[in-house]
Short mmCIF file of C-alpha atoms in Angstrom, two decimals:
data_model
loop_
_atom_site.label_atom_id
_atom_site.label_comp_id
_atom_site.label_asym_id
_atom_site.label_seq_id
_atom_site.Cartn_x
_atom_site.Cartn_y
_atom_site.Cartn_z
CA ALA S 6 -10.30 3.21 -13.54
CA GLN S 7 -6.70 2.32 -12.96
CA SER S 8 -5.08 -1.15 -12.70
CA VAL S 9 -1.58 -2.39 -12.09
CA THR S 10 0.01 -5.70 -13.32
CA GLN S 11 3.13 -6.98 -11.71
CA LEU S 12 4.38 -9.51 -14.18
CA ASP S 13 6.41 -11.68 -11.91
CA SER S 14 5.18 -12.99 -8.51
CA GLN S 15 8.56 -14.22 -7.42
CA VAL S 16 12.07 -13.13 -8.43
CA PRO S 17 15.03 -15.07 -7.02
CA VAL S 18 18.46 -13.58 -7.72
CA PHE S 19 21.93 -13.99 -6.22
CA GLU S 20 23.58 -11.30 -4.21
CA GLU S 21 25.32 -8.54 -6.19
CA ALA S 22 23.41 -9.38 -9.27
CA PRO S 23 21.26 -6.78 -10.94
CA VAL S 24 17.46 -7.02 -10.79
CA GLU S 25 14.42 -5.66 -12.52
CA LEU S 26 10.82 -6.00 -11.27
CA ARG S 27 8.29 -5.33 -13.99
CA CYS S 28 5.25 -3.11 -13.47
CA ASN S 29 2.57 -2.19 -16.13
CA TYR S 30 -0.45 -0.04 -15.49
CA SER S 31 -3.48 0.92 -17.36
CA SER S 32 -5.32 4.15 -17.03
CA SER S 33 -7.41 6.55 -19.02
CA VAL S 34 -5.86 9.65 -17.32
CA SER S 35 -2.56 10.87 -16.29
CA VAL S 36 -1.24 8.95 -13.24
CA TYR S 37 1.19 9.18 -10.36
CA LEU S 38 3.26 5.92 -9.95
CA PHE S 39 4.79 4.60 -6.82
CA TRP S 40 6.92 1.75 -5.73
CA TYR S 41 6.63 0.40 -2.11
CA VAL S 42 8.54 -2.29 -0.21
CA GLN S 43 7.24 -4.47 2.56
CA TYR S 44 9.57 -6.42 4.74
CA PRO S 45 8.17 -9.33 6.86
CA ASN S 46 5.70 -8.46 9.48
CA GLN S 47 5.81 -4.65 8.60
CA GLY S 48 3.90 -2.04 6.78
CA LEU S 49 4.70 -0.60 3.40
CA GLN S 50 7.64 1.91 2.88
CA LEU S 51 7.89 4.18 -0.01
CA LEU S 52 10.82 3.48 -2.36
CA LEU S 53 10.19 6.07 -4.97
CA LYS S 54 7.54 7.87 -7.08
CA TYR S 55 6.96 9.36 -10.39
CA LEU S 56 4.75 12.42 -10.41
CA SER S 57 6.07 14.40 -13.56
CA GLY S 58 9.27 15.52 -15.17
CA SER S 59 12.23 13.14 -15.63
CA THR S 60 11.22 9.68 -16.49
CA LEU S 61 14.11 8.24 -14.57
CA VAL S 62 13.29 8.29 -10.92
CA LYS S 63 15.81 7.55 -8.12
CA GLY S 64 14.67 6.22 -4.80
CA ILE S 65 16.07 4.91 -1.42
CA ASN S 66 18.38 1.97 -1.02
CA GLY S 67 19.91 2.33 -4.51
CA PHE S 68 16.62 1.65 -6.44
CA GLU S 69 15.51 3.42 -9.47
CA ALA S 70 12.55 3.19 -11.90
CA GLU S 71 11.91 4.36 -15.33
CA PHE S 72 8.48 5.65 -16.45
CA ASN S 73 7.66 4.77 -19.98
CA LYS S 74 4.35 6.29 -21.07
CA SER S 75 4.19 4.58 -24.48
CA GLN S 76 4.63 1.18 -22.90
CA THR S 77 2.68 2.10 -19.79
CA SER S 78 5.41 0.63 -17.68
CA PHE S 79 7.30 1.60 -14.50
CA HIS S 80 9.87 -1.09 -13.97
CA LEU S 81 12.06 -1.03 -10.84
CA ARG S 82 15.68 -1.74 -11.04
CA LYS S 83 18.71 -2.07 -8.80
CA PRO S 84 22.26 -2.72 -10.38
CA SER S 85 23.47 -4.73 -7.35
CA VAL S 86 21.21 -6.36 -4.78
CA HIS S 87 22.02 -7.24 -1.09
CA ILE S 88 20.51 -9.93 1.08
CA SER S 89 18.75 -7.15 2.91
CA ASP S 90 16.68 -6.35 -0.16
CA THR S 91 14.78 -9.57 0.32
CA ALA S 92 11.23 -8.26 0.65
CA GLU S 93 7.99 -7.86 -1.29
CA TYR S 94 7.58 -4.99 -3.69
CA PHE S 95 4.46 -3.29 -4.70
CA CYS S 96 3.76 -1.12 -7.59
CA ALA S 97 0.92 1.34 -7.18
CA VAL S 98 -0.85 3.89 -9.36
CA ARG S 99 -3.16 6.80 -8.59
CA GLY S 100 -4.89 9.13 -10.95
CA SER S 101 -3.55 12.64 -10.91
CA GLN S 102 -6.97 14.34 -11.65
CA GLY S 103 -8.90 15.37 -8.60
CA GLY S 104 -8.67 14.22 -5.10
CA SER S 105 -11.00 11.25 -5.06
CA GLU S 106 -8.61 8.85 -6.83
CA LYS S 107 -7.54 5.86 -4.73
CA LEU S 108 -4.26 4.19 -4.70
CA VAL S 109 -4.49 0.92 -6.59
CA PHE S 110 -1.71 -1.74 -5.98
CA GLY S 111 -0.40 -4.56 -8.04
CA LYS S 112 -0.31 -8.03 -6.44
CA GLY S 113 3.36 -7.74 -5.41
CA THR S 114 6.66 -9.29 -6.38
CA LYS S 115 8.52 -11.35 -3.79
CA LEU S 116 12.36 -10.70 -4.35
CA THR S 117 14.63 -13.27 -2.67
CA VAL S 118 18.22 -12.50 -2.66
CA ASN S 119 20.44 -15.56 -2.26
CA PRO S 120 24.11 -15.60 -1.07
CA LYS G 22 8.42 12.73 13.88
CA ALA G 23 6.14 9.90 14.86
CA GLY G 24 5.00 7.47 12.14
CA VAL G 25 1.44 6.05 11.62
CA THR G 26 0.46 4.02 14.74
CA GLN G 27 -1.86 1.24 14.45
CA THR G 28 -3.24 -0.64 17.47
CA PRO G 29 -3.36 -3.40 18.36
CA ARG G 30 -0.66 -5.18 16.38
CA TYR G 31 -2.20 -8.63 16.74
CA LEU G 32 -5.76 -9.64 17.37
CA ILE G 33 -7.48 -13.03 17.59
CA LYS G 34 -11.48 -12.95 17.32
CA THR G 35 -13.98 -15.70 17.14
CA ARG G 36 -16.38 -15.92 14.18
CA GLY G 37 -19.51 -13.66 14.59
CA GLN G 38 -17.66 -11.18 16.95
CA GLN G 39 -16.98 -7.71 16.05
CA VAL G 40 -13.55 -5.81 16.20
CA THR G 41 -12.45 -2.23 16.13
CA LEU G 42 -8.94 -1.28 14.82
CA SER G 43 -7.42 2.12 15.59
CA CYS G 44 -5.05 4.35 13.49
CA SER G 45 -3.27 7.44 14.51
CA PRO G 46 -1.86 9.24 11.53
CA ILE G 47 1.28 11.45 11.29
CA SER G 48 0.88 14.73 12.99
CA GLY G 49 -0.59 17.23 10.46
CA HIS G 50 -1.82 14.46 8.07
CA ARG G 51 -5.63 14.80 7.57
CA SER G 52 -6.30 11.97 5.19
CA VAL G 53 -6.52 8.29 6.44
CA SER G 54 -6.99 5.24 4.21
CA TRP G 55 -7.35 1.65 5.09
CA TYR G 56 -6.52 -1.43 3.15
CA GLN G 57 -6.97 -5.11 3.72
CA GLN G 58 -4.02 -7.39 2.72
CA THR G 59 -4.34 -10.98 2.23
CA PRO G 60 -2.19 -13.56 0.34
CA GLY G 61 -4.88 -14.31 -2.30
CA GLN G 62 -6.33 -10.93 -2.98
CA GLY G 63 -3.24 -8.68 -2.18
CA LEU G 64 -3.81 -5.15 -1.09
CA GLN G 65 -7.42 -4.05 -1.48
CA PHE G 66 -8.88 -0.57 -0.68
CA LEU G 67 -11.30 -0.38 2.13
CA PHE G 68 -12.01 3.38 2.52
CA GLU G 69 -10.60 6.85 2.85
CA TYR G 70 -11.47 9.59 5.25
CA PHE G 71 -10.71 13.18 5.07
CA SER G 72 -11.96 15.85 7.53
CA GLU G 73 -14.15 13.34 9.36
CA THR G 74 -15.94 12.37 6.11
CA GLN G 75 -15.68 9.20 4.10
CA ARG G 76 -14.58 10.32 0.71
CA ASN G 77 -13.96 7.12 -1.12
CA LYS G 78 -14.95 3.52 -0.59
CA GLY G 79 -13.91 0.13 -1.91
CA ASN G 80 -16.00 -2.78 -2.72
CA PHE G 81 -16.41 -4.42 0.80
CA PRO G 82 -19.63 -5.48 2.41
CA GLY G 83 -21.36 -3.08 4.94
CA ARG G 84 -19.91 -5.13 7.70
CA PHE G 85 -16.82 -3.07 7.16
CA SER G 86 -17.11 0.47 8.48
CA GLY G 87 -14.97 3.37 9.66
CA ARG G 88 -14.93 6.80 11.09
CA GLN G 89 -12.47 9.60 11.57
CA PHE G 90 -12.24 11.97 14.58
CA SER G 91 -11.66 15.64 14.69
CA ASN G 92 -7.92 14.91 15.57
CA SER G 93 -7.75 12.81 12.36
CA ARG G 94 -7.36 9.55 14.18
CA SER G 95 -9.36 6.81 12.55
CA GLU G 96 -11.05 3.63 13.53
CA MET G 97 -12.37 0.85 11.49
CA ASN G 98 -14.98 -1.76 12.54
CA VAL G 99 -15.70 -5.08 11.37
CA SER G 100 -18.95 -6.67 12.54
CA THR G 101 -20.16 -10.30 12.42
CA LEU G 102 -16.57 -11.62 11.70
CA GLU G 103 -16.06 -14.30 9.08
CA LEU G 104 -12.96 -16.54 8.68
CA GLY G 105 -12.22 -14.73 5.46
CA ASP G 106 -11.80 -11.55 7.32
CA SER G 107 -8.39 -12.85 8.51
CA ALA G 108 -5.85 -10.38 7.15
CA LEU G 109 -3.43 -7.63 7.79
CA TYR G 110 -5.23 -4.35 7.94
CA LEU G 111 -3.15 -1.40 6.94
CA CYS G 112 -3.78 2.11 7.64
CA ALA G 113 -1.97 5.00 5.62
CA SER G 114 -2.12 8.63 6.16
CA SER G 115 -1.33 11.52 3.87
CA LEU G 116 -1.34 15.29 4.09
CA ALA G 117 -4.70 15.64 2.06
CA MET G 118 -6.66 13.48 -0.27
CA GLY G 119 -4.76 12.47 -3.41
CA TRP G 120 -1.53 13.98 -1.95
CA GLU G 121 1.10 13.29 -4.55
CA ASP G 122 3.70 12.50 -2.04
CA GLY G 123 1.96 9.24 -1.65
CA TYR G 124 0.95 7.56 1.65
CA THR G 125 2.71 6.71 4.78
CA PHE G 126 1.66 3.27 6.10
CA GLY G 127 1.60 1.89 9.62
CA SER G 128 2.80 -1.54 10.44
CA GLY G 129 -0.68 -2.99 10.43
CA THR G 130 -2.94 -4.98 12.63
CA ARG G 131 -2.85 -8.72 12.04
CA LEU G 132 -6.35 -10.01 12.51
CA THR G 133 -6.99 -13.82 12.85
CA VAL G 134 -10.67 -15.00 12.97
CA VAL G 135 -10.93 -18.43 14.40
#
């Protein structure tokens, strides 16, 4: 079974500063990895995904993430954040073998961008 | 194209009542999953439907049930509501089960049990 640990429940940063949101996963099989963002009173929006290939994945809104198999990590980064990036971010993992694997989410990281 | 549509957006129910939530997936998507989101437990998987059959189920009591229709629309039902069932219920659709493009989520139904 897969599991996801998001190491920081809250991350406050100033506008235009860089940010890294950490995510570690555990799985006995190959996985697909995802980052989702949730704005207040909304559903989840896919930011980016890692399926295979290049370990550096670029997503929407200037975010990117790096898959590190040896460290079982998939940290999300943005070089310069905006006020509008204030939201909750969820890392998720799904097994890549078979169709019965469910998407497992971390507890989320609340990013607050201050002026 | 239209996204995932969940109705209603907000719902207030009394303990002991039952409730039915609806989800219309993106056109062409055949898999629908349901999640419960609470501040304490985060996002927890309820079940996944594909071709009108439940293919995967989370660890929720039997009071939580669902179904999927031939047009891929899905409903979930919660009977004998408890205060702890207050949550945001999210529906997500994908082309097929385990589709590597991930899932597209609706905006959710906010259920409050009083």
